[in-house]
XYZ file of C-alpha atoms in Angstrom:
527
model
C -4.283 -6.998 216.703
C -5.052 -3.919 214.520
C -7.460 -5.895 212.373
C -9.419 -7.149 215.303
C -9.641 -3.711 216.764
C -11.091 -2.366 213.607
C -13.524 -5.233 213.411
C -14.621 -4.432 216.956
C -15.305 -0.910 216.050
C -17.273 -2.039 213.080
C -19.328 -4.131 215.336
C -19.940 -1.221 217.654
C -21.076 0.908 214.834
C -23.499 -1.889 213.731
C -25.124 -1.751 217.299
C -25.221 2.167 217.017
C -27.073 1.968 213.770
C -30.023 0.103 215.201
C -30.673 2.409 218.180
C -31.837 5.971 218.271
C -29.520 8.502 220.018
C -31.330 8.603 223.409
C -31.934 4.905 223.563
C -28.327 4.210 222.576
C -26.877 6.506 225.309
C -29.199 4.891 227.980
C -28.566 1.242 227.094
C -25.181 1.435 225.550
C -23.028 4.166 227.053
C -19.778 2.332 226.094
C -20.788 2.752 222.442
C -21.040 6.557 222.632
C -17.970 7.098 220.330
C -16.943 8.289 217.088
C -15.106 5.987 214.713
C -11.283 6.296 214.954
C -9.368 8.025 212.244
C -7.739 4.694 211.255
C -11.220 3.002 210.759
C -12.471 5.854 208.614
C -9.163 5.822 206.471
C -9.832 2.041 205.967
C -13.365 2.712 204.699
C -12.410 5.693 202.443
C -9.434 3.890 200.815
C -11.455 0.776 200.069
C -14.731 2.422 199.137
C -16.556 1.542 195.891
C -18.766 3.782 193.884
C -21.829 3.458 196.033
C -20.146 3.802 199.469
C -20.113 7.559 199.825
C -22.557 9.168 202.237
C -21.792 12.629 200.897
C -25.162 13.928 199.462
C -23.779 17.239 198.318
C -24.169 17.695 194.494
C -20.805 17.771 192.830
C -22.066 20.820 190.994
C -21.991 22.527 194.292
C -18.455 21.678 195.184
C -15.108 23.318 194.260
C -12.587 20.525 193.634
C -9.109 20.675 192.251
C -6.561 17.974 191.460
C -3.075 17.783 192.772
C -1.974 20.014 189.880
C -4.430 22.734 190.760
C -6.781 22.027 187.820
C -10.420 22.331 188.407
C -11.767 21.680 184.996
C -13.887 18.682 185.993
C -17.021 17.758 187.966
C -17.050 14.439 189.773
C -18.117 12.948 192.952
C -14.894 12.818 195.030
C -11.318 13.542 193.710
C -9.916 11.650 196.745
C -10.940 8.375 195.204
C -8.403 8.844 192.553
C -5.772 6.380 193.675
C -8.405 3.646 193.900
C -9.752 4.390 190.442
C -6.196 4.370 189.046
C -5.782 0.785 190.366
C -9.059 -0.110 188.618
C -7.816 1.334 185.362
C -4.547 -0.625 185.664
C -6.425 -3.895 186.050
C -8.524 -3.082 182.991
C -5.342 -2.457 180.940
C -4.300 -6.036 181.303
C -7.489 -7.286 179.605
C -7.419 -4.729 176.859
C -4.304 -5.816 174.645
C -5.460 -4.208 171.497
C -5.724 -0.715 172.864
C -2.269 -1.150 174.528
C -0.926 -2.347 171.172
C -2.274 0.752 169.504
C -0.558 2.946 172.175
C 2.782 1.342 171.373
C 2.432 1.379 167.686
C 1.331 5.058 167.519
C 3.926 6.412 169.899
C 5.731 8.227 167.144
C 2.821 8.640 164.591
C 0.197 10.409 166.700
C -2.657 9.816 164.170
C -5.008 11.787 166.137
C -2.749 14.940 166.536
C -4.861 17.998 166.467
C -8.198 15.993 167.103
C -10.451 17.348 169.698
C -12.774 14.538 170.700
C -15.925 15.142 172.785
C -17.297 11.917 174.153
C -20.472 10.614 175.851
C -20.160 7.027 176.908
C -20.182 4.958 180.049
C -17.509 6.162 182.392
C -15.850 2.932 183.452
C -12.404 1.627 183.716
C -12.564 0.266 180.260
C -13.550 3.655 178.927
C -10.734 5.224 180.780
C -8.340 2.978 178.922
C -9.877 4.074 175.733
C -9.594 7.841 176.647
C -6.045 7.668 177.708
C -5.264 5.676 174.466
C -6.857 8.510 172.417
C -4.709 11.017 174.360
C -1.607 8.908 173.563
C -2.555 8.974 169.958
C -2.519 12.730 170.099
C -6.156 13.725 170.817
C -7.529 16.175 173.310
C -10.672 14.750 175.063
C -13.520 15.999 177.025
C -16.166 13.403 178.396
C -19.554 13.085 179.974
C -21.471 10.023 180.967
C -24.194 8.613 178.560
C -26.001 6.805 181.656
C -26.820 8.399 184.907
C -26.137 5.215 186.820
C -23.136 3.565 185.101
C -20.307 5.985 186.160
C -17.764 4.447 188.396
C -16.830 7.452 190.640
C -13.473 6.225 191.487
C -12.477 6.009 187.780
C -13.774 9.377 187.126
C -11.642 10.642 189.905
C -8.483 9.025 188.451
C -9.309 10.694 185.130
C -9.821 13.978 186.719
C -6.517 13.636 188.623
C -4.631 12.749 185.440
C -5.841 15.962 183.871
C -5.586 14.525 180.259
C -9.315 14.379 179.742
C -11.735 16.567 181.815
C -14.632 14.460 182.993
C -18.089 15.669 183.950
C -19.927 12.677 185.427
C -20.919 10.779 188.645
C -23.119 7.937 189.593
C -26.682 8.883 190.308
C -26.981 12.070 188.279
C -30.508 13.677 187.781
C -31.816 14.269 184.475
C -30.970 18.008 184.771
C -27.321 16.929 185.952
C -27.050 14.715 182.901
C -27.617 17.492 180.326
C -25.645 20.026 182.445
C -22.560 17.644 182.263
C -22.978 17.276 178.398
C -23.203 21.034 178.083
C -20.023 21.457 180.210
C -18.101 19.193 177.906
C -19.178 21.066 174.697
C -19.584 24.647 175.765
C -16.121 25.573 176.931
C -14.146 28.825 176.060
C -11.210 28.384 173.734
C -11.979 24.738 172.956
C -14.222 23.392 170.171
C -14.634 19.778 169.199
C -13.852 18.407 165.786
C -14.886 14.781 166.494
C -17.773 13.120 168.325
C -17.677 9.738 170.082
C -21.304 9.049 171.236
C -23.061 6.143 172.758
C -26.855 6.637 172.444
C -27.031 9.823 170.393
C -27.601 12.249 173.355
C -24.434 14.177 172.793
C -25.077 14.583 169.089
C -28.712 15.620 169.656
C -27.488 18.176 172.139
C -25.035 19.799 169.884
C -27.677 19.830 166.978
C -30.204 21.524 169.398
C -27.991 24.053 171.158
C -24.798 24.575 169.124
C -25.531 23.728 165.467
C -22.657 25.959 164.209
C -20.107 23.590 165.745
C -20.779 21.123 162.871
C -18.912 23.500 160.543
C -15.727 22.177 162.259
C -16.730 18.696 163.220
C -15.208 16.043 160.840
C -17.283 13.123 161.895
C -19.394 11.250 164.411
C -18.621 7.737 165.712
C -21.762 6.119 167.229
C -21.781 2.873 169.300
C -25.333 2.061 170.223
C -28.376 0.784 168.098
C -30.416 3.811 169.496
C -27.825 6.350 168.450
C -27.355 4.791 165.032
C -31.139 4.670 164.448
C -31.178 8.573 165.203
C -28.293 8.983 162.697
C -30.122 7.191 159.979
C -33.182 9.313 160.633
C -31.129 12.454 160.281
C -29.574 11.159 157.063
C -32.981 10.304 155.622
C -34.327 13.669 156.438
C -31.198 15.402 154.825
C -30.121 16.868 158.209
C -26.930 14.967 158.800
C -24.221 17.611 158.549
C -21.149 15.433 158.779
C -20.066 11.739 158.087
C -20.929 9.222 160.698
C -19.404 5.907 161.540
C -21.904 3.100 162.553
C -19.881 1.070 165.117
C -22.780 -0.721 166.417
C -23.368 -2.765 163.214
C -19.609 -3.682 162.801
C -18.955 -7.254 163.240
C -16.546 -6.679 165.973
C -19.112 -4.840 167.962
C -22.299 -6.722 167.265
C -20.841 -10.409 167.367
C -18.683 -9.834 170.414
C -19.958 -6.963 172.581
C -23.666 -7.360 172.008
C -23.626 -11.244 172.213
C -20.749 -12.422 174.496
C -20.783 -9.406 176.800
C -24.606 -9.683 177.471
C -24.365 -13.445 177.800
C -22.148 -13.013 180.881
C -23.380 -9.716 182.438
C -27.047 -10.474 182.468
C -26.577 -13.074 185.122
C -24.194 -10.907 187.087
C -26.564 -8.044 187.030
C -29.512 -9.943 188.235
C -27.503 -11.870 190.963
C -26.046 -8.708 192.417
C -29.416 -6.858 192.705
C -31.878 -9.743 193.608
C -29.940 -12.772 194.602
C -32.293 -14.739 192.515
C -31.885 -18.432 191.716
C -32.384 -19.002 188.005
C -33.085 -22.746 187.964
C -36.794 -23.254 187.241
C -37.524 -19.663 186.868
C -39.809 -18.622 183.823
C -38.239 -15.706 181.952
C -39.528 -13.774 178.911
C -36.836 -11.975 176.829
C -38.280 -9.226 174.615
C -36.103 -9.307 171.490
C -33.815 -11.976 169.881
C -31.150 -9.823 168.356
C -27.516 -10.259 169.516
C -28.243 -9.003 173.016
C -31.411 -11.178 173.323
C -29.469 -14.246 172.096
C -26.865 -13.714 174.698
C -29.336 -13.286 177.440
C -31.347 -16.321 176.418
C -28.303 -18.578 176.180
C -27.011 -17.683 179.662
C -30.540 -18.112 181.275
C -31.161 -21.387 179.470
C -27.880 -22.779 180.625
C -28.817 -21.811 184.251
C -31.968 -24.057 183.919
C -34.530 -21.190 183.433
C -37.574 -21.767 181.208
C -37.070 -18.952 178.624
C -39.705 -17.424 176.336
C -39.028 -15.066 173.552
C -41.004 -12.255 171.905
C -39.801 -10.960 168.466
C -41.392 -8.817 165.510
C -38.734 -9.997 162.944
C -39.699 -13.360 161.375
C -36.034 -14.456 160.842
C -34.917 -13.742 164.385
C -38.161 -15.384 165.592
C -37.324 -18.491 163.498
C -33.816 -18.544 165.053
C -35.330 -18.406 168.477
C -37.545 -21.501 167.670
C -34.751 -23.412 166.235
C -32.550 -22.532 169.277
C -35.231 -24.203 171.339
C -37.097 -21.174 172.795
C -40.903 -20.829 172.576
C -42.006 -17.667 170.663
C -44.829 -15.939 172.319
C -46.626 -12.623 172.618
C -45.941 -10.810 175.866
C -49.572 -10.766 176.929
C -49.621 -14.556 176.718
C -47.150 -15.240 179.467
C -47.098 -11.882 181.380
C -49.122 -13.352 184.286
C -46.788 -16.423 184.968
C -43.184 -15.293 184.242
C -40.813 -14.497 187.102
C -38.443 -12.229 185.295
C -39.169 -9.793 182.265
C -36.072 -8.554 180.292
C -36.277 -6.081 177.466
C -33.580 -5.778 174.732
C -35.213 -4.405 171.650
C -33.928 -0.757 171.290
C -37.629 0.161 170.910
C -39.986 2.122 173.138
C -43.053 1.074 175.256
C -42.151 -2.664 174.942
C -43.593 -3.237 178.486
C -46.470 -0.742 179.288
C -48.625 -0.185 182.317
C -51.138 -2.864 181.259
C -48.400 -5.506 181.247
C -47.113 -4.251 184.673
C -50.496 -4.397 186.212
C -50.823 -8.046 185.190
C -47.539 -9.288 186.467
C -47.352 -11.761 189.326
C -46.217 -10.690 192.752
C -42.373 -10.176 193.048
C -41.834 -10.336 189.243
C -38.436 -8.823 188.319
C -38.395 -6.306 185.615
C -35.234 -5.076 183.903
C -33.820 -3.643 180.550
C -30.694 -4.770 178.668
C -31.098 -2.221 175.903
C -29.352 1.076 175.823
C -32.182 3.378 176.251
C -34.704 3.702 179.195
C -37.752 3.866 176.879
C -38.359 0.223 176.645
C -40.081 -0.055 180.009
C -43.013 2.607 180.686
C -41.568 3.563 184.016
C -43.277 7.041 183.936
C -46.673 5.202 184.206
C -45.607 3.896 187.558
C -45.073 7.242 189.109
C -48.757 7.647 190.191
C -50.275 8.375 193.568
C -51.828 4.921 194.005
C -48.459 3.130 193.762
C -45.714 3.131 196.395
C -42.107 3.232 195.611
C -39.740 1.481 198.090
C -36.041 1.573 197.643
C -34.602 -1.739 198.678
C -30.986 -1.657 197.530
C -28.944 0.590 195.244
C -30.803 0.431 191.843
C -33.508 -1.831 193.258
C -37.001 -0.570 193.801
C -40.097 -2.224 194.889
C -43.299 -0.714 193.230
C -46.214 -1.668 195.363
C -49.723 -1.789 194.253
C -52.838 -1.064 196.581
C -53.578 -4.797 197.015
C -50.111 -5.438 198.219
C -48.686 -6.851 194.982
C -45.194 -5.560 194.104
C -42.754 -5.822 191.282
C -38.901 -5.567 191.488
C -37.765 -2.858 189.110
C -33.901 -2.701 188.459
C -32.123 0.488 187.649
C -35.351 2.324 186.943
C -35.599 0.695 183.624
C -32.136 1.780 182.556
C -29.297 -0.492 181.108
C -29.114 -3.290 183.814
C -25.463 -4.566 183.283
C -23.616 -1.335 183.446
C -26.038 0.261 186.021
C -25.961 -2.562 188.458
C -22.875 -4.667 187.839
C -19.797 -4.746 185.555
C -19.128 -6.182 182.108
C -16.250 -8.230 180.751
C -13.235 -6.117 180.067
C -11.790 -8.221 177.234
C -15.002 -7.951 175.103
C -15.057 -4.162 175.675
C -11.493 -4.031 174.472
C -12.740 -5.246 171.076
C -15.525 -2.475 171.021
C -13.184 0.316 172.254
C -10.571 -0.558 169.703
C -13.088 -0.446 166.936
C -14.126 3.094 168.115
C -10.598 4.228 168.159
C -9.864 3.067 164.643
C -13.168 4.620 163.474
C -12.167 7.938 164.883
C -8.639 7.623 163.185
C -10.288 6.720 159.945
C -12.796 9.629 159.880
C -10.316 12.164 161.218
C -7.607 11.309 158.593
C -9.864 10.600 155.542
C -9.126 12.840 152.627
C -11.837 15.279 151.730
C -14.616 13.637 149.550
C -14.061 9.970 150.801
C -17.016 10.183 153.062
C -20.020 12.208 152.385
C -22.811 13.361 154.778
C -24.122 9.868 155.371
C -23.845 6.858 157.809
C -20.997 4.347 156.997
C -20.005 0.923 158.291
C -16.403 0.298 159.353
C -14.422 -1.305 156.400
C -14.193 -4.998 156.697
C -10.344 -4.970 156.704
C -10.477 -2.849 159.925
C -12.849 -5.324 161.526
C -10.483 -8.167 160.688
C -7.440 -6.032 162.063
C -9.321 -5.585 165.413
C -9.851 -9.226 165.762
C -6.285 -10.130 164.903
C -5.062 -7.871 167.655
C -6.956 -9.983 170.252
C -5.913 -13.262 169.063
C -2.407 -13.476 170.743
C -4.290 -13.400 174.121
C -5.321 -17.002 173.358
C -2.168 -18.035 171.957
C -4.123 -18.521 168.640
C -2.395 -19.152 165.243
C -4.084 -18.183 162.041
C -3.883 -20.395 158.952
C -2.326 -18.541 155.953
C -3.584 -18.983 152.385
C -1.217 -20.322 149.820
C -0.980 -18.274 146.558
C -2.821 -20.988 144.770
C -5.560 -20.967 147.388
C -5.897 -17.246 147.340
C -6.136 -17.188 143.564
C -8.818 -19.916 143.599
C -10.890 -17.888 146.026
C -10.194 -14.655 144.455
C -8.903 -13.142 147.648
C -5.842 -11.204 148.732
C -3.761 -13.229 151.068
C -3.921 -10.436 153.645
C -7.621 -10.009 153.533
C -10.333 -8.880 153.649
C -11.519 -12.524 153.673
C -15.316 -11.915 153.439
C -17.407 -9.597 151.423
C -18.991 -6.627 153.255
C -22.403 -8.280 153.291
C -21.228 -11.366 154.997
C -22.487 -11.208 158.575
C -20.926 -14.262 160.092
C -24.233 -15.990 161.084
C -26.671 -18.052 159.162
C -29.578 -15.753 159.716
C -28.443 -13.557 156.859
C -29.196 -16.240 154.293
C -32.573 -17.297 153.392
C -32.770 -20.782 151.660
C -35.603 -21.065 149.142
C -36.548 -24.253 147.396
C -38.333 -23.750 144.184
C -39.944 -26.063 141.582
C -39.537 -25.310 137.922
C -42.319 -27.325 136.052
C -40.760 -27.076 132.605
C -37.138 -27.972 133.498
C -37.956 -30.425 136.135
C -37.151 -30.272 139.894
C -34.233 -28.058 140.736
C -32.963 -26.900 144.004
C -31.987 -23.183 143.835
C -30.248 -21.247 146.440
C -31.041 -17.675 146.756
C -29.113 -15.405 149.209
C -30.618 -12.252 150.371
C -28.768 -9.786 152.376
C -30.597 -8.077 155.111
C -28.498 -4.988 155.957
C -30.707 -3.977 158.953
C -30.358 -7.204 161.039
């Protein structure tokens, strides 16, 4: 049969790959053949992001889509059909964005918006981009991570022509900034909205094109790293436009950061290392929402999990969740896996790396690549050995080696995938934040960083409930009056964070009045 013939060709090619040319010709003359056109077509049409052998930089290629448009820079436009199928699959798990498209067919709330974006280029992001276009926006996009781009999805977007894309998997640092510049610096088009993930796009515009902020209406930022940068700009009085902090919205932090990482940490580690988790000793640096998700997943798989933390409240949570709180140097010699998820820099430094046991796996679940001091490993005495895509062995002179994943960049999006449904929640929040900032009357938002209104968080959540056939209970008039609430929400005050860690229970003794139990609630806005 045809399938058997193709399998036979594949076997021949496997033999060819283990022999040099002269040896092959002498020992296997029957294998001196080129793969048939049908075999190569099979490989090309079913190829994933890492399957291309073309080492030519996309910057050196002249590519055009079927409409003759060449305003993009991607790996291979021929993968567009495959990428379109990936996007269609993602649409099935992103009900809220699809609902927004239907509801806004006539309204076009983003008509006239020119959105420049810098996020992960994945099938889920593609659904967001095409939703923004359906809402009336013009978009241009670059990748916020050099390893997370799905080349076939970028090809599908380029073929569609609605949003020029400048991204491919495996960009160099120079390529990364070049792609961002191509998005921003284009003749006859100037952005008036920014959608950022990490703050690199915002930083680039501040650095290279500060005059653009005269026409930019607002910034929507997704990551803790980018939000931190925005607050720094605001504190220094250098923030030129209003900014929406999506990272600290309930629908981002409590769903994307927690549930997404709880599932994707295991996927990323399995795909790259085939590690068995049962009995392994793991240290997770940081017990925020990402750290909580990672710890819960690893504990459920039978791992022995340690936690490092600087915040006493998060530290107490870790202890009460059954994890041992340690300093990194106390366990660094014995652990099998080290995971960082703090949003900080130099969490794991060269001293820690030198003390790790042989074959220790080191990876990062935070947005930025600053948490692991990878630069300190690029020295003459250490040998780097590429084992798999995004998997490096760093070998010491005595033969000890560590397994470094994604060169210290974000593990799940660099080495695996993430749950589409959870990303639907975040993407919908981003879309609504853009609509809010773009349509806000002058004076509603000043040059500062804002959280998404609680009512909007609740709206995003409600759009996802039908997927579970969930039915909300409605307040009666009497109940609403008793609680002092509107029957349609919002149902919680802005400071309510949906977890007990935001409340501190303090027991006090009043000597004059006797013993009383007093409850003080403190709101920690930065947690």
